Amino acid sequence: MVLGIMGVFLMSTHFAVIKVIAGDVDHWCQQPPDSNVSAIIWRKEFIPVEADGRPSRCRAYYKNQTDFNNTEPTACNEWEYDVSTAGSTIVSVWNLVCHRRVLLVVALAAHNSGRMLSIVAGLIADYLGRAPVIRVVAGLMVISTVASCFVTSYLTYIIIRFVTTGFASVNCLMTAVILFEFTTHDHRPVHLIFAGAMASG
């Protein structure tokens, strides 16, 4: 029962935390280093307003050295972020905004695709047993989770998130299988429902 609760709880929290890690951060085009206006004026005068009435997050008015009459906003490649939240999300760390937002989609896809490791782990568990697989996977999950807090490379991060999701999925699956196999037929549904309910809230 305890194994079942812990397995589902770890899986639930693992997928809940990605909403915080990859949460959206308010951003706007970075002010050029040679600009001589204040940050307040930059955001007020040089950031265009979009059709929805909100300041643009991806475009700004930049001084054109060859055409001073050009007032068309230009897409930017560098951004500034809301300092109150910028330090807590991968979006601000690797600039996963505007035309680079596809990289955020890739990171989330890699995160969710890690569950495929459960297929391989299931085959291994059939030969080696459930308990050895759970012990190894639990240790690897701790290591990969800690490692994900210190990576500085985007590619390394999505690889680590992929395997961490896989380890969490395997842990949840294996503990559920053990709970299913070791409970009596009469009490099995109650035990499984209780474990799921306790883990989810």
Short mmCIF file of N, CA and C in Angstrom, two decimals, residues 21-23 90-92 94-111 154 158:
data_model
loop_
_atom_site.label_atom_id
_atom_site.label_comp_id
_atom_site.label_asym_id
_atom_site.label_seq_id
_atom_site.Cartn_x
_atom_site.Cartn_y
_atom_site.Cartn_z
N ILE A 21 8.36 24.79 -13.58
CA ILE A 21 9.66 24.88 -14.23
C ILE A 21 9.57 25.55 -15.59
N ALA A 22 8.52 25.22 -16.34
CA ALA A 22 8.36 25.75 -17.70
C ALA A 22 7.30 26.84 -17.76
N GLY A 23 7.00 27.46 -16.64
CA GLY A 23 5.97 28.49 -16.61
C GLY A 23 6.33 29.72 -17.42
N ILE A 90 12.75 27.72 -16.93
CA ILE A 90 13.66 27.47 -18.05
C ILE A 90 13.40 28.43 -19.20
N VAL A 91 12.23 29.03 -19.23
CA VAL A 91 11.89 29.97 -20.31
C VAL A 91 12.85 31.15 -20.31
N SER A 92 13.13 31.70 -19.15
CA SER A 92 14.02 32.85 -19.07
C SER A 92 15.48 32.46 -19.13
N TRP A 94 16.90 29.99 -20.95
CA TRP A 94 17.33 29.71 -22.32
C TRP A 94 16.54 30.49 -23.37
N ASN A 95 15.88 31.54 -22.98
CA ASN A 95 15.15 32.40 -23.92
C ASN A 95 14.19 31.60 -24.81
N LEU A 96 13.30 30.85 -24.18
CA LEU A 96 12.35 30.02 -24.93
C LEU A 96 11.07 30.80 -25.20
N VAL A 97 11.22 31.93 -25.87
CA VAL A 97 10.09 32.81 -26.15
C VAL A 97 10.10 33.19 -27.63
N CYS A 98 8.97 33.75 -28.06
CA CYS A 98 8.81 34.25 -29.43
C CYS A 98 9.18 33.19 -30.45
N HIS A 99 10.11 33.48 -31.38
CA HIS A 99 10.44 32.50 -32.41
C HIS A 99 11.21 31.30 -31.86
N ARG A 100 11.69 31.39 -30.63
CA ARG A 100 12.39 30.27 -30.00
C ARG A 100 11.46 29.41 -29.14
N ARG A 101 10.18 29.73 -29.15
CA ARG A 101 9.22 29.01 -28.31
C ARG A 101 9.10 27.54 -28.71
N VAL A 102 9.45 27.22 -29.95
CA VAL A 102 9.41 25.83 -30.39
C VAL A 102 10.34 24.97 -29.54
N LEU A 103 11.41 25.57 -29.02
CA LEU A 103 12.33 24.83 -28.15
C LEU A 103 11.66 24.44 -26.83
N LEU A 104 10.73 25.26 -26.38
CA LEU A 104 9.96 24.91 -25.18
C LEU A 104 9.05 23.73 -25.46
N VAL A 105 8.44 23.72 -26.65
CA VAL A 105 7.59 22.59 -27.04
C VAL A 105 8.41 21.31 -27.10
N VAL A 106 9.62 21.40 -27.62
CA VAL A 106 10.51 20.23 -27.69
C VAL A 106 10.84 19.73 -26.28
N ALA A 107 11.12 20.66 -25.37
CA ALA A 107 11.44 20.27 -23.99
C ALA A 107 10.26 19.58 -23.32
N LEU A 108 9.06 20.09 -23.53
CA LEU A 108 7.86 19.47 -22.94
C LEU A 108 7.58 18.12 -23.58
N ALA A 109 7.83 18.00 -24.89
CA ALA A 109 7.62 16.72 -25.57
C ALA A 109 8.60 15.68 -25.05
N ALA A 110 9.85 16.08 -24.85
CA ALA A 110 10.85 15.16 -24.30
C ALA A 110 10.48 14.74 -22.89
N HIS A 111 9.97 15.68 -22.12
CA HIS A 111 9.54 15.39 -20.75
C HIS A 111 8.45 14.31 -20.74
N TYR A 154 20.88 23.48 -22.56
CA TYR A 154 19.49 23.15 -22.93
C TYR A 154 19.38 21.69 -23.35
N ILE A 158 17.05 18.67 -21.50
CA ILE A 158 15.92 17.89 -22.02
C ILE A 158 16.21 16.39 -21.98
#
